[in-house]
Structure formats: structure tokens, C-alpha cells
XYZ file of C-alpha atoms in Angstrom:
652
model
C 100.113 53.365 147.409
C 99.928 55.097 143.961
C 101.006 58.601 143.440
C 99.902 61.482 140.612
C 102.594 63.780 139.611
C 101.315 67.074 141.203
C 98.711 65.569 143.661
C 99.000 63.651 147.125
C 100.420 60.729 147.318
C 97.426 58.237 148.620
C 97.087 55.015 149.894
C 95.468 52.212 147.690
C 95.378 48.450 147.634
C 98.474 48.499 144.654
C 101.782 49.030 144.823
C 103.370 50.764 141.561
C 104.507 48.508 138.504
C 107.706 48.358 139.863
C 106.861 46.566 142.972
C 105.112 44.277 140.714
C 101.522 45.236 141.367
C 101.362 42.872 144.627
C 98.701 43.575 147.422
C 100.626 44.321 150.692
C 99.193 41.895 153.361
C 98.482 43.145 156.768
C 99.466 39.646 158.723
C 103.190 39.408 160.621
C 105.534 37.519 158.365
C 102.925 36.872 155.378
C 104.103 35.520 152.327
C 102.473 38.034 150.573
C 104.439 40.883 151.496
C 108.116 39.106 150.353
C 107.316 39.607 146.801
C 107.566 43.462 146.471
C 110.000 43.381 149.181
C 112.578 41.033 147.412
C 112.218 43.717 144.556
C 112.882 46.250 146.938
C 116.466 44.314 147.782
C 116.951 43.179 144.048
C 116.696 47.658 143.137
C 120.076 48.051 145.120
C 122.022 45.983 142.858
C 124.805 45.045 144.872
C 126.130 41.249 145.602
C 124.119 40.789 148.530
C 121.305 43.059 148.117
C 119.311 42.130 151.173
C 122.566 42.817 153.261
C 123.136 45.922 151.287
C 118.936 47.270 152.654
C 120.247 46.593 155.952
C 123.144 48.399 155.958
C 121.220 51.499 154.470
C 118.669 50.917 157.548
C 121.426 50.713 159.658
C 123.358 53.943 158.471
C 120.050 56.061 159.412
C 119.420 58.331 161.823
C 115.709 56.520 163.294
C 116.958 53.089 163.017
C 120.816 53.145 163.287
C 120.619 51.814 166.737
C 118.670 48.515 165.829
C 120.494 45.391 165.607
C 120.525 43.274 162.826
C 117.976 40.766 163.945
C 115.182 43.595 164.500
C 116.128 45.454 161.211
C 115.160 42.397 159.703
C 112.338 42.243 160.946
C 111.510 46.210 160.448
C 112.515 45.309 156.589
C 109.433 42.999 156.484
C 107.246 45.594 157.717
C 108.060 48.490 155.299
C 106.040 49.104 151.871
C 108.186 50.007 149.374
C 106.356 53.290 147.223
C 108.108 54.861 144.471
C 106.788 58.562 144.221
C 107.334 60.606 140.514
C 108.925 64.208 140.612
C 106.037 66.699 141.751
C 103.851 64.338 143.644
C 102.188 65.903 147.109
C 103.881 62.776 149.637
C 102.137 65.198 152.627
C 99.785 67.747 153.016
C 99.921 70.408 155.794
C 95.994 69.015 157.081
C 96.496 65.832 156.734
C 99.264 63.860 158.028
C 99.088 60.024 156.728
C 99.738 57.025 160.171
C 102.929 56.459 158.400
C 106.466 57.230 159.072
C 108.354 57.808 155.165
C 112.011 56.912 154.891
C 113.810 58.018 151.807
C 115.723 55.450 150.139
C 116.730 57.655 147.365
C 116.020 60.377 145.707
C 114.996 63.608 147.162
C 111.898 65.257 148.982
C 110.886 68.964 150.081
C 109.674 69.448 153.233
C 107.607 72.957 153.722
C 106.279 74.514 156.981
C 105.247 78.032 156.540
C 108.024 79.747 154.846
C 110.457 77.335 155.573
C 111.956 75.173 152.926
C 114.452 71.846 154.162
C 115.622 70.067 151.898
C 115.092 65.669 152.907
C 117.771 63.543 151.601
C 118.242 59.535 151.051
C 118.614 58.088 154.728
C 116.097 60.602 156.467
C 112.486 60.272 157.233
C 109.542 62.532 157.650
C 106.388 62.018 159.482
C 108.373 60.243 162.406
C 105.405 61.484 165.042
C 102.991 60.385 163.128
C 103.532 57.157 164.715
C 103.037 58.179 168.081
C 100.203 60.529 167.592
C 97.451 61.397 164.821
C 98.479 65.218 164.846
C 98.498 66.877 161.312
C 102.513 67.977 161.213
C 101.360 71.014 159.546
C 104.300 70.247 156.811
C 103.841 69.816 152.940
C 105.807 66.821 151.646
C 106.731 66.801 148.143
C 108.845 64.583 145.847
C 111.525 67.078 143.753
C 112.567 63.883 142.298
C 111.539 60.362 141.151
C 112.250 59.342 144.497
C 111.678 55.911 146.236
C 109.977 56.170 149.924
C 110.062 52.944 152.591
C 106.649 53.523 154.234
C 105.861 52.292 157.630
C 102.349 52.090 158.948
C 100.727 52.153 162.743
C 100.208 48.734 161.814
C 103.936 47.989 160.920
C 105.603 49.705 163.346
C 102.888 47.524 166.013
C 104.126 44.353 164.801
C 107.655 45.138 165.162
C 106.685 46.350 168.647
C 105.493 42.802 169.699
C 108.220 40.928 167.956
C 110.907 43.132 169.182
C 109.856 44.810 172.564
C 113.522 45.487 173.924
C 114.090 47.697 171.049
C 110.865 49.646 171.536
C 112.298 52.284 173.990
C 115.266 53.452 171.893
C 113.418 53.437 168.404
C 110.721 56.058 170.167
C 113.021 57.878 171.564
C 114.833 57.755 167.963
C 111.532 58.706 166.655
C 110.702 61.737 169.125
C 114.124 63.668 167.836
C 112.982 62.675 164.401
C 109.782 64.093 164.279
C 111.360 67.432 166.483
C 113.628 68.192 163.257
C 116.279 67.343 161.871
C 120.217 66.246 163.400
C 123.301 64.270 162.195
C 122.785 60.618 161.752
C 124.602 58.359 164.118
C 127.768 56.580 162.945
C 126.892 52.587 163.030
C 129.290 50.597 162.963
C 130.702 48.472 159.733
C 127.474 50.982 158.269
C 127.570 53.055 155.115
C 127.551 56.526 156.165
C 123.879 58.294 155.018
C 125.019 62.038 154.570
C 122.661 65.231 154.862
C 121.776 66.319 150.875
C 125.155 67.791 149.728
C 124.993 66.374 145.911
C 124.438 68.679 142.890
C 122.790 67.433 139.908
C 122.911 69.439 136.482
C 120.730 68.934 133.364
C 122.125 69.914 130.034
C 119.341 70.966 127.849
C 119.651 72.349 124.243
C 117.897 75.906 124.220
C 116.920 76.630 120.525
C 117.666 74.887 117.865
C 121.230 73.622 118.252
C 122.573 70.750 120.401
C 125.132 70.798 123.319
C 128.818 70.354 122.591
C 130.169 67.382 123.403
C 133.463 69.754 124.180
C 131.537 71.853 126.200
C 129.991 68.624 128.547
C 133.609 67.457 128.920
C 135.136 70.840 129.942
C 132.085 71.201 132.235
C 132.385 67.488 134.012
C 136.358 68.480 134.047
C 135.890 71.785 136.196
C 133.666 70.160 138.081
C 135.578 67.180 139.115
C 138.031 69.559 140.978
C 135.477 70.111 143.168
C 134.694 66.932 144.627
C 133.637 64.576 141.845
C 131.724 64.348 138.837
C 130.324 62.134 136.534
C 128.225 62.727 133.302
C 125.616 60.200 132.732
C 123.907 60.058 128.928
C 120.979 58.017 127.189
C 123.835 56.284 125.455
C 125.577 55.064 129.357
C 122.293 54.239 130.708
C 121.837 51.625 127.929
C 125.153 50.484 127.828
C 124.766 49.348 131.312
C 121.352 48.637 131.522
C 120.553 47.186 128.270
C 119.443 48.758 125.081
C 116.539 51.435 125.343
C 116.677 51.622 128.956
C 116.953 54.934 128.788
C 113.781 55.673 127.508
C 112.107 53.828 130.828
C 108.563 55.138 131.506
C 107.541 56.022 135.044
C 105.163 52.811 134.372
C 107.351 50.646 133.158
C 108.455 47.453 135.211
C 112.469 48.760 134.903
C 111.655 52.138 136.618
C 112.891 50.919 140.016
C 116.189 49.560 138.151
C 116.969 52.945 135.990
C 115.928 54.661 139.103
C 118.302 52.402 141.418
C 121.271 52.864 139.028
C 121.280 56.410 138.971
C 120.563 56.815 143.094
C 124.566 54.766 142.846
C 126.032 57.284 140.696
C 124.590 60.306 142.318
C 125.963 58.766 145.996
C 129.391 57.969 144.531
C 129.786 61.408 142.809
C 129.463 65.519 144.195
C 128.386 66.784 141.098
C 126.261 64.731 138.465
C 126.013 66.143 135.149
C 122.626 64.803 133.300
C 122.938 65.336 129.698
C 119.223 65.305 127.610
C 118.597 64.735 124.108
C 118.160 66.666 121.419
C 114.012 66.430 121.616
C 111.387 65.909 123.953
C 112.179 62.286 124.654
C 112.051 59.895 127.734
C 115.239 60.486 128.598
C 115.230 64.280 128.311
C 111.873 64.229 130.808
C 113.905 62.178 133.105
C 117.122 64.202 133.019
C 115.061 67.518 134.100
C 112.789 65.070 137.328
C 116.680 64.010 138.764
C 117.934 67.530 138.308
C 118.912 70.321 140.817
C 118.993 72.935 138.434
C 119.174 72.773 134.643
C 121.709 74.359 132.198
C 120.352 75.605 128.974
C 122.811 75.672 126.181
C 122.911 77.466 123.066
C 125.037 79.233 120.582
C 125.127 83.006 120.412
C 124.219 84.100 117.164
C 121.566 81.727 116.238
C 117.690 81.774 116.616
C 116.944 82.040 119.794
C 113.508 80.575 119.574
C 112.794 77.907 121.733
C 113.698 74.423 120.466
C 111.829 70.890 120.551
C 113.970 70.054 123.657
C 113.265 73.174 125.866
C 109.173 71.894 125.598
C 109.636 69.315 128.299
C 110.562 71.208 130.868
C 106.864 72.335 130.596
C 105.876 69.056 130.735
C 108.209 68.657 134.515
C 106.080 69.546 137.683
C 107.776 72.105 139.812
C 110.387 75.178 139.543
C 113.722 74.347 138.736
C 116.468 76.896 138.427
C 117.398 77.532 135.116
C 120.651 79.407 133.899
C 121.564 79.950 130.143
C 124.951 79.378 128.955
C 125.869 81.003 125.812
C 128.740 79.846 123.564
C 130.692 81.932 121.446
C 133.264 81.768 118.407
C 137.317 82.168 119.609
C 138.006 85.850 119.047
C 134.684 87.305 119.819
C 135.135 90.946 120.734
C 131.769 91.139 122.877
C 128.809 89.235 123.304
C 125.470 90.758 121.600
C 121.871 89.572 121.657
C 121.504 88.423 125.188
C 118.212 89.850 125.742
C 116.266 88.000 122.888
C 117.678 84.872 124.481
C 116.438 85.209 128.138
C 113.146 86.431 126.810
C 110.612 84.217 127.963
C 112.653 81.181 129.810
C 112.311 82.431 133.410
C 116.334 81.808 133.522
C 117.856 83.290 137.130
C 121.217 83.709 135.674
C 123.525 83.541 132.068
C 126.771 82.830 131.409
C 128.978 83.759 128.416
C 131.476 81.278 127.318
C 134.203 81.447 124.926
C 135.292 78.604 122.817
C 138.777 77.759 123.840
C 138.472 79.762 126.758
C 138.783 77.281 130.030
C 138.292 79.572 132.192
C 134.888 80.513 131.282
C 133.666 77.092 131.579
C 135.492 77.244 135.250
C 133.280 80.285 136.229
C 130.341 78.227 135.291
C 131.284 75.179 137.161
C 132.290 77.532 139.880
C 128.640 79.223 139.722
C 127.120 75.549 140.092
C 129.038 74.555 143.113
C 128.296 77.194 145.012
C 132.451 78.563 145.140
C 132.003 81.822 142.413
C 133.592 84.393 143.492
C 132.010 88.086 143.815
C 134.165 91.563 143.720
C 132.628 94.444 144.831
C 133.519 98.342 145.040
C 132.639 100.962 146.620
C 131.669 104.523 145.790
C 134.149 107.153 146.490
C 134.525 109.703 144.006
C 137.715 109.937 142.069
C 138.877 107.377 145.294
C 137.410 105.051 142.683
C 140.889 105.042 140.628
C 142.333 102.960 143.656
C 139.846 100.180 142.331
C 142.013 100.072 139.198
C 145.252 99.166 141.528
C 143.660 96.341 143.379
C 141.813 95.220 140.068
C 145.726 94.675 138.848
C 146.757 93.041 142.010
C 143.932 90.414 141.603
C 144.490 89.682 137.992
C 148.607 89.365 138.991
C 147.976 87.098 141.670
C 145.952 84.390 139.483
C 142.601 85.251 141.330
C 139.354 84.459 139.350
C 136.483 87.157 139.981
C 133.313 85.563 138.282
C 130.881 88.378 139.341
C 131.535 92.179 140.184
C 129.267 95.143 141.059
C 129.553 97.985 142.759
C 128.019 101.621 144.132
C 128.488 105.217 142.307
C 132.655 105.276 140.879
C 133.020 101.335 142.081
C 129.981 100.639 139.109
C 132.365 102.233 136.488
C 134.993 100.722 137.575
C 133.416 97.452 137.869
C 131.608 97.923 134.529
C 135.195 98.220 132.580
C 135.971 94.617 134.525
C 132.788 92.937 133.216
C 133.641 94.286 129.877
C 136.922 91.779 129.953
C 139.073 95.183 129.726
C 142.885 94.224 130.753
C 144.675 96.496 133.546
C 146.100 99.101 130.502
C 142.695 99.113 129.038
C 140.924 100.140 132.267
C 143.411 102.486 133.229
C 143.641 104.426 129.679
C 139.871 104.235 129.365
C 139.522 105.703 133.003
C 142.015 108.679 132.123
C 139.971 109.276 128.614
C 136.742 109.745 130.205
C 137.484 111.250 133.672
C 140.901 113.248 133.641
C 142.100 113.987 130.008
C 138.512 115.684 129.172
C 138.656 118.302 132.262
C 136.193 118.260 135.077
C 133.345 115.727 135.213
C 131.044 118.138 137.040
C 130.263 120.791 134.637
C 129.161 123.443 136.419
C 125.528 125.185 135.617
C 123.477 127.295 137.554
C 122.598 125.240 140.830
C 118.712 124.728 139.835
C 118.542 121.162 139.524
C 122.193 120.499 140.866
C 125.394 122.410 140.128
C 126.224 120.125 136.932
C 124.099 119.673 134.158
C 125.017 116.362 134.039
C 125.216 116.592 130.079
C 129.397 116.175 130.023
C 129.002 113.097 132.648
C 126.236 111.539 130.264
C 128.260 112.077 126.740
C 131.265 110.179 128.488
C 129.160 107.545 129.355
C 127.423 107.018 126.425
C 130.666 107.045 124.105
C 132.785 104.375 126.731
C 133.065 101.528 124.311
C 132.702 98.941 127.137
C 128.449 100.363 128.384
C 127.121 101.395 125.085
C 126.017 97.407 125.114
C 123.393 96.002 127.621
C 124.407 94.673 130.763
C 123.167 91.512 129.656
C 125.962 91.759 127.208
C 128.994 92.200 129.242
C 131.363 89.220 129.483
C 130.955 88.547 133.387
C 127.677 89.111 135.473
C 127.057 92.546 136.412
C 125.317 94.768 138.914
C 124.947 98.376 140.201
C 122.944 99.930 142.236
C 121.126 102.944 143.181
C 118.529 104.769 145.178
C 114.917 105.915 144.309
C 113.705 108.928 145.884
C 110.665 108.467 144.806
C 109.873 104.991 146.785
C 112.904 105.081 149.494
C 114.436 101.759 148.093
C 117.469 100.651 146.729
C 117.761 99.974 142.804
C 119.067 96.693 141.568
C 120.300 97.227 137.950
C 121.317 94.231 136.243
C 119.538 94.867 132.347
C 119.474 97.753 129.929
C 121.674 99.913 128.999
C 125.174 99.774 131.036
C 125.606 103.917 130.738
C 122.073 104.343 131.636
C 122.588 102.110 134.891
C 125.695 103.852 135.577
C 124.672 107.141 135.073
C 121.613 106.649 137.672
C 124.447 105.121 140.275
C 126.374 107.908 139.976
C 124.457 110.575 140.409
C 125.491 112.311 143.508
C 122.520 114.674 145.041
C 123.335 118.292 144.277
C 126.438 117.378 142.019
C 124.189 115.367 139.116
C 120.814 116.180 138.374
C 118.582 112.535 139.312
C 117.869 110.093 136.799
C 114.501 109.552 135.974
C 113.872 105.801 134.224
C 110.319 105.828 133.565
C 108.292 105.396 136.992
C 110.674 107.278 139.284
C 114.068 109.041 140.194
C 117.365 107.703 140.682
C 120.021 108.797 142.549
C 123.803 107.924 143.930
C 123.814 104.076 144.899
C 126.357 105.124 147.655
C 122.898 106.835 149.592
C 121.649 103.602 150.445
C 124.168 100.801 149.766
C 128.547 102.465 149.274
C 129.182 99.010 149.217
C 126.940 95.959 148.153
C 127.598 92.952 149.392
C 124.544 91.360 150.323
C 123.483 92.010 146.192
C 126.729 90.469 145.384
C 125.643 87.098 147.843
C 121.940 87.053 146.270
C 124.267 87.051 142.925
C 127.160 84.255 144.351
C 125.155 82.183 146.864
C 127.396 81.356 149.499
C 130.928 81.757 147.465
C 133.764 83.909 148.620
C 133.213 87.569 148.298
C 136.653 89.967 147.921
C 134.816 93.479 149.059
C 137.411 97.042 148.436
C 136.239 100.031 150.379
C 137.646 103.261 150.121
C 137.738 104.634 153.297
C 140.490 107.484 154.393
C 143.267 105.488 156.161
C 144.689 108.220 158.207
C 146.980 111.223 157.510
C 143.742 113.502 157.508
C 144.758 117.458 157.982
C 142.582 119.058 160.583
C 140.852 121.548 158.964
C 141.012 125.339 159.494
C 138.669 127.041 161.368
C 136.263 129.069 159.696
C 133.232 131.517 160.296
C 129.785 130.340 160.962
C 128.447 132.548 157.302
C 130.679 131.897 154.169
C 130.339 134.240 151.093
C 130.881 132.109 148.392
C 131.572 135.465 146.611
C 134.780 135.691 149.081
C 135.649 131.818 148.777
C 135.578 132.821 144.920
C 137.933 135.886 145.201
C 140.722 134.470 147.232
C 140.633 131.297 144.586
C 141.138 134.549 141.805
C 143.112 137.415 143.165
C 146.666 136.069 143.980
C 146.921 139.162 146.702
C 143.846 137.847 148.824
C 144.336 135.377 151.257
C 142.745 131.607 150.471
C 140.174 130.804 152.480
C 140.626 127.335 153.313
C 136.637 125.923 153.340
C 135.672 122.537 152.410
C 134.113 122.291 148.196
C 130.400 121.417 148.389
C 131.131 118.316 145.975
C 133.177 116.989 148.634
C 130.586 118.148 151.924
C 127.743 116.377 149.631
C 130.344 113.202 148.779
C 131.332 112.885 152.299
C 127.752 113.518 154.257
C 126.499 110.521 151.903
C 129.325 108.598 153.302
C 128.337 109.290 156.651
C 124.782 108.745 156.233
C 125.510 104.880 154.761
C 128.394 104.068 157.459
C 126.707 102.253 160.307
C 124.077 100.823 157.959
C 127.179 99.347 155.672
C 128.865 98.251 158.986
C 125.336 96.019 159.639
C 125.245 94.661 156.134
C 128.998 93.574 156.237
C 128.099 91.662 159.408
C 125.863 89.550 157.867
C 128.043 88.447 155.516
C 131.331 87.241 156.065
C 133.663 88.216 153.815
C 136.917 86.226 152.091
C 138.922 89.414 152.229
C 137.390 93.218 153.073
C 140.282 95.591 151.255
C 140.747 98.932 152.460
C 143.337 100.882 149.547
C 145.173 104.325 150.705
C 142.885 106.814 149.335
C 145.172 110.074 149.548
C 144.008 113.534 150.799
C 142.839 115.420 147.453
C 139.064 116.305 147.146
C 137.081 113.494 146.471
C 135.737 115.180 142.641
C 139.397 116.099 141.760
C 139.702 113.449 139.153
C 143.078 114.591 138.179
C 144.204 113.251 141.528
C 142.878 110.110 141.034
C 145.579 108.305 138.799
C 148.055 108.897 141.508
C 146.136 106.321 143.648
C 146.452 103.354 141.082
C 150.170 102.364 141.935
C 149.739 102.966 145.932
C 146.498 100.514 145.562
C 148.250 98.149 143.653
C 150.550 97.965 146.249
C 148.579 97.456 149.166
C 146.900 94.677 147.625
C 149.929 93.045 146.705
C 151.436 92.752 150.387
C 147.968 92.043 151.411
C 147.415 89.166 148.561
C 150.938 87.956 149.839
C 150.271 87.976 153.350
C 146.660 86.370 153.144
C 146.416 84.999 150.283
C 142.835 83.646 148.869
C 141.735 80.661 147.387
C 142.958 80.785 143.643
């Protein structure tokens, strides 16, 4: 069978160079078919390789319950097929009379919308051998993979040789080919595990190269995590002999490279793949074995793609990309993100500081799936409570890799992206919200009773958002609501005070903001607090979520008539001789009602998600747009967490 990178996979009278070319005869036992199949054993390396194939048959989930007389003779019958990255193994209309086993590598199966991944040890196409009925299913190698094909014919001949194990290999067959389920545990058999492995490529994105410091610290974080290994050009040939590395697909030593990297990836979690410099052999075949590829360049410098970012045109299929960015000890913020994500379809970046371990730990905890996501919650000047759990995290040794949040919880969050300590936040929260008076600016109710003009100058002037969001140390989001199209609003590029300002403005307190195509309002309308953005952002790592409900202590409040002059509210706020009239503000009716509206909907969303730890800070009784209150709330907040932290505490 020959295959063609990016087309099906079909059957001819040759078998690939690495299987030496030979014709697969159809006769039982032929001579002719122990040639490819002795390279077959010879690829796994180990002191007995033949023994080694049959304890990889017998660790499977179809054939784990043959003994080792008929795996022998099911060995005979299989046609080993090695299949390049990209190539079409099935197609949905026409389903080959074969049954594929994957030896290693690793193989997409797609029905509909569904995506499963197909790991070494499992098959697909198990019915196929029991009836000629197109699975529907697209096959397709996301590696340079290595498939053990059995035919009707095969799997007929094994029948007649070995007719006591033909009941239990169907029936082995039949849960196959209805999906898949946990291999059986053979015994003295090497367990074959679902895919669980992560494989990185390190690519150099313009014109520099990747540190060898920052492969090491990466391999290093990793590691803690279940096991890593870094495999170069340079490790390849010391173990395989020189220029190994640079194997073609064609090339008789394809099986061998392929063979000798299938070992590392089984005895290690996390494989780190580093390229070359260029567009070489080795850099193609870095980006075919890789999950997901790192590209890795130094802030500052052209950010023109370089000679080695060309072959990941040249690599069939979509692989996720992220962009790590390194920067000089001391840098006070990053700049220039933008230019540098331009044009290289990357899903996420990463800023890293040199000397800084812990930014290469937020990367390796971004590619094992464990980052961890804060998110807070809208509130009004509740939002100062953020500041006191914010402390209690930092205290307690807790890395946050990601935070977002809804209407005060994205300012909040926006001063802990912009790597501002707990005295830093707090100060620059006091500057901007208390020390310069009221945030609302009253104007004639038009539009909304604030201009919005104070709220705008604050924002623009905050040190930490006049950069992009792309710019901010940590990943970023906000969010907020479009009344033109009735959808929540994503931010996570531009401006950071632009973003901000469009979370935070509260119907009939701000005046909407309008970005172009349509008008934005208060996150906290359709989302108080997003945490299914945060686990698009995090994947399936632990999310710490801070709400700001009122705990309790609320006053009833006073009864009043059904018509209120706000004339009358006015004059008993004036005239010390007129009684107060104890009504509720409209900021804090507005505030409230919004609260309300998103309750049951933010109830639904957290019980999708499960959540490491759901925080719920004493908010105090004062209006909910008297920002002088809101310092008062820092040191309660910090409290809570604290006994909380103490009590429960989270994975550090």
C-alpha cells in the first residue's frame, strides 16, 4: 500500500521503501511475506524483537485475548504500511476490507463533527471485516505513523488455522468497530494506554534561534509533570548514526528514525521536539510528530517570518501554534506583540522573562493542560474585595497563569495581568476610583446620567491599559455585551482601556461604547462571571472563580410610596430639617437588576464547569457605586480567603 501526504491511503502491489519494496503474497505461510515482516520485528529494536510484536499484539484491545500460538500466526498475516503525516488512511464512502492497527504514531478519526483521537495499540475499521459497510468515518494520519493492516483475506486464513479463537476475536472485533473502551490487561503484556502523550515542537519564529536555556527550563517544568525528554538532530544521530536525522520519508531508515522516536514518546509524558534553525529534514519532521508547536522568538527583533517558520507550510494539516516571546531581565512591560502574531494563525502567546522561572512554568503549565485561570466578577465598587483575595493568592504561593473578568472584575483583573504587586493594585485602585471623587459624573440623563468622560480619562491615563492587551504580562480577557447583535463580546486585543471601558459600561450609568460595527455595554448583562471564556482560554486546568455576591446582614428596606419625586429625594439629601427619605439610588437599582437578570443564567454556566475553588468575599452593605466604600472591603477579603486558602487549600 503506498500513501500521498494529503490523499487516501490506497492499496498497490508495493509496500513503502521501508518494508523493502517486497510484493505481499496472498498464500498461508508464503515465504514471500517474511521479508517485510522481519523488518516489521527488526523496527522495534528491542533484544527479541519478534517477542517484543507479540507482546504489543498482546497488550491490545482486539487481540489481547489470543494466545501466543495464534498471535503468531495473526503476525504472518498483517501488512506492515507506514502512512506520512496528512495522508487520508479512510474516507467516509469508502471503507477499505481491512481492519488498521496502529503500531505507532497517531491517527484522527472523524464522523460528522466528532473528532477521537486513535492512539498506538487501537484499531479502526474493525467491522470492516465482518461486513462491506462504508463506516462513514474519515481516517487520517496526524503523524508519520506506522499501521498493521489486515485484509478479508488475512483475517480468513487465520480463521482456518485457528478456528477456536474465531468466536472471541469477533466478538473482540464487534466492540471494536462499536467505539472505543479500555484495553484488557494481558498478562506478562505491556500495557497499550489511550493517547495521553504531549509532543512539542520548538520552532524559531523570525530570525533568531531558540535558547538552549530556554529548551532546558522548558523540559525542566515539564518533567514535574510526568516526564519529559527533549530529542534534537544532534541525539537522533548520536544514536542512530551520523545524518540520521535528516531521514527522508523515502529513505530505507524511515521505519528505524520512526521506531526510535515511537520509544521515547512511550517512555516519556511530554516530548519536547526541538527543529533547526532552517527548513531542513529534521525541522519537517519535528512539526509531522508534533501535537502542537511552540514558536520562539525574541521581543524586540524583526518579527518577519524566518527560514524556519516556511516548513510548517510545507506540513499537511492544522497544528496549534502558540508564540513565546522572550524578554531582557528587568523589562518593565512587553511592547510589540501585535506585529508578531500578525499573520501566523497562533491560538495563544506567552511572555517570558529571562531569569524568570516562573514564566517558563506558566508555559509548561499551558502545554499540559494544568494552567490555572482567575476570574472576577462585576460588582461595582464590590470589585475592591478582588484586591483582598488577589493578596491572599499571591501569599499563599498560588500561580494564576490567566485572569479575566466582567465590568469592576476586568479592572481589577487588568492591574493583575499588568504584573502589578498587591501595593501597586491597591494604590492604583484608590488613584483612579476614590481619591479623584465620584466615577459617575453626573450629566443630564440623555444618553445615561454620566457622561462617561471622567470614567474614560481614568482609564486612559492607568499606566497598566494604555498598552494593548496583547501586551500585558499574563493572558487577558474581558467581556461585554452588544446590543446591537444580542451576544456576548470577547475582548482579548486592542487597547486594554478601550476593552475595559466597553465592560464597564453599566446601562443608564455609562453611555454604550460604540467600537466600529456596534454598541457595547456592561459584560455583567450577559456573563457577571466568565468562566466558560476562562476554560476556552485554560483547557481543562483548574479555574479559582471570586463572586461578589451579598453574604447576609442585608437591612430590609423602608417602605416607600408607589410615585417618588426625585425633587423630594433631593431635598431631604439638602435641608438638614427634612426628613431623609430612605429610597434605593438608581446606580444601585440599575447595578443590582443586571445582577438579577444574569443569576440563573451564571448558575447554568458554573454547572458546566467545575470549578477548583468558587470564592464568595464579604461584600459589605454600602451602595454598590460608592467607591469610597470600597477600600474597606480589601482587608475583610483578604481574610476570607486566607481561612478559606487554609482550610482547602489548592494545588500550588
Amino acid at each position: 500500500m503506498t500513501a500521498v501526504p494529503g490523499g487516501p491511503a490506497t492499496p498497490d502491489a508495493d509496500v513503502p521503501e521501508f518494508f523493502d519494496r517486497t510484493r505481499i503474497a496472498a498464500g498461508h505461510g508464503s515465504t514471500r511475506r517474511r521479508r517485510p515482516l522481519l523488518l516489521l520485528a527488526e523496527s522495534w529494536s528491542g533484544a527479541d524483537p519478534g517477542a517484543e510484536v507479540l507482546d504489543f499484539l498482546s497488550g491490545t484491545e482486539v487481540f489481547g485475548g489470543l494466545d501466543r500460538a495464534a498471535l503468531r500466526e495473526l503476525f504472518v498475516q498483517l501488512d506492515p504500511v507506514h502512512v506520512p503525516a496528512g495522508t487520508v488512511v479512510v474516507t467516509p464512502d469508502r471503507t477499505p476490507r481491512a481492519l488498521h492497527l496502529l503500531a505507532y504514531g497517531r491517527l484522527a478519526v472523524r464522523a460528522g463533527a466528532a473528532v477521537r483521537d486513535v492512539g498506538p495499540g487501537e484499531v479502526v475499521g474493525a467491522s470492516a471485516l465482518l461486513a462491506d459497510v462504508p463506516a462513514g468515518e474519515e481516517v487520517r494520519a496526524v503523524r508519520d505513523s506506522l499501521l498493521l493492516r489486515l485484509d478479508v483475506a488475512g483475517f480468513e486464513r487465520f480463521a482456518r488455522s485457528h478456528p477456536a479463537s474465531l468466536l472471541g476475536l469477533c466478538r473482540a472485533l464487534v466492540r471494536a468497530g462499536a467505539g472505543p473502551a479500555a484495553p484488557p490487561a494481558a498478562a506478562g503484556a505491556p500495557a497499550v494506554h489511550p493517547v495521553q502523550g504531549t509532543t512539542i515542537a520548538l520552532l524559531a519564529a523570525g530570525s533568531g534561534r531558540v535558547p538552549d536555556e530556554l529548551a532546558a527550563g522548558l523540559v525542566a517544568a515539564l518533567d514535574r509533570g510526568g516526564g519529559a525528554a527533549e530529542v534534537t538532530a544532534a541525539r537522533v544521530d548520536a544514536e542512530l548514526g551520523a545524518g540520521a536525522s535528516g531521514t527522508e520519508l523515502a529513505d530505507p531508515r524511515n521505519g528505524r528514525l520512526l521506531s526510535f522516536l515511537h520509544r521515547v514518546e512511550a517512555g516519556h509524558r511530554f516530548v519536547v521536539y526541538r527543529a533547526d534553525d532552517g527548513d531542513t529534514a529534521w525541522t519537517r519532521r519535528c512539526l509531522r510528530q508534533a501535537d502542537r508547536v511552540l514558536l520562539v522568538a525574541r521581543a524586540g527583533t524583526d518579527p518577519a517570518p524566518g527560514p524556519a517558520e516556511r516548513a510548517l507550510a510545507a506540513v499537511p494539516g492544522e497544528l496549534r501554534r502558540d508564540l513565546v516571546l522572550l524578554h531582557p531581565p528587568g523589562t518593565a512591560a512587553p511592547s510589540g506583540t501585535a506585529a508578531w502574531l500578525a499573520g501566523r494563525g497562533v491560538t495563544g502567546h506567552h511572555h517570558v522573562r529571562a531569569g524568570e522561572p516562573g514564566d517558563i512554568g506558566r508555559v509548561a503549565r499551558f502545554l499540559s493542560g494544568t494552567a490555572r485561570g482567575l476570574v472576577l466578577a462585576g460588582g461595582g465598587m464590590r470589585g475592591f474585595a478582588h484586591l483582598g483575595v488577589m493578596r491572599a493568592l499571591d501569599e499563599a504561593g498560588v500561580p494564576v497563569d490567566a485572569v479575566g473578568g466582567a465590568s469592576i472584575g476586568s479592572i481589577m483583573a487588568g492591574f493583575y495581568a499588568a504584573g502589578l504587586d498587591h501595593e501597586q493594585r491597591l494604590r492604583q485602585a484608590c488613584a483612579a476610583m476614590v481619591e479623584q471623587g465620584s466615577m459617575v459624573g453626573f450629566t443630564l440623563p440623555l444618553v445615561a446620567v454620566s457622561s462617561g468622560r471622567k470614567v474614560t480619562r481614568l482609564l486612559r491615563e492607568e499606566p497598566s491599559f494604555t498598552r494593548d492587551i496583547e501586551d500585558l504580562w499574563l493572558p487577558y480577557f474581558c467581556v461585554s455585551a452588544s446590543l446591537s447583535e444580542a451576544r456576548e463580546i470577547v475582548h482579548r486585543s486592542g487597547p486594554a482601556w478601550r476593552a475595559i471601558r466597553a465592560s464597564i459600561a453599566i446601562p443608564g450609568v455609562y453611555p454604550p461604547v460604540h467600537d466600529g460595527t456596534q454598541l457595547l455595554v456592561d459584560g455583567g448583562v450577559m456573563n457577571n462571571l466568565p468562566v466558560d471564556v476562562m476554560a476556552a482560554l485554560v483547557g481543562d486546568g483548574p479555574i479559582v472563580a471570586v463572586n461578589l455576591h451579598r453574604t447576609g446582614g442585608r437591612r430590609p428596606p423602608e417602605q416607600f410610596e408607589l410615585s417618588v419625586s426625585g425633587w423630594r429625594v433631593l431635598a431631604s439629601r439638602l435641608t438638614p430639617w427634612t426628613p431623609r427619605m430612605r429610597v434605593p439610588r438608581l446606580g444601585d437599582v440599575l447595578l443590582r437588576s443586571l445582577s438579577l437578570s444574569t443569576a440563573r443564567l451564571q448558575r447554568d454556566r458554573l454547572g458546566d464547569r467545575p470549578l477548583e475553588m468558587l470564592l464568595v468575599p464579604p461584600v459589605g452593605r454600602a451602595g454598590m457605586l460608592d467607591f469610597r466604600a470600597g477600600p474597606s472591603l480589601v482587608e475583610p477579603a483578604y481574610r476570607y480567603a486566607t481561612e478559606v486558602l487554609e482550610r482547602s487549600p489548592i494545588t500550588v
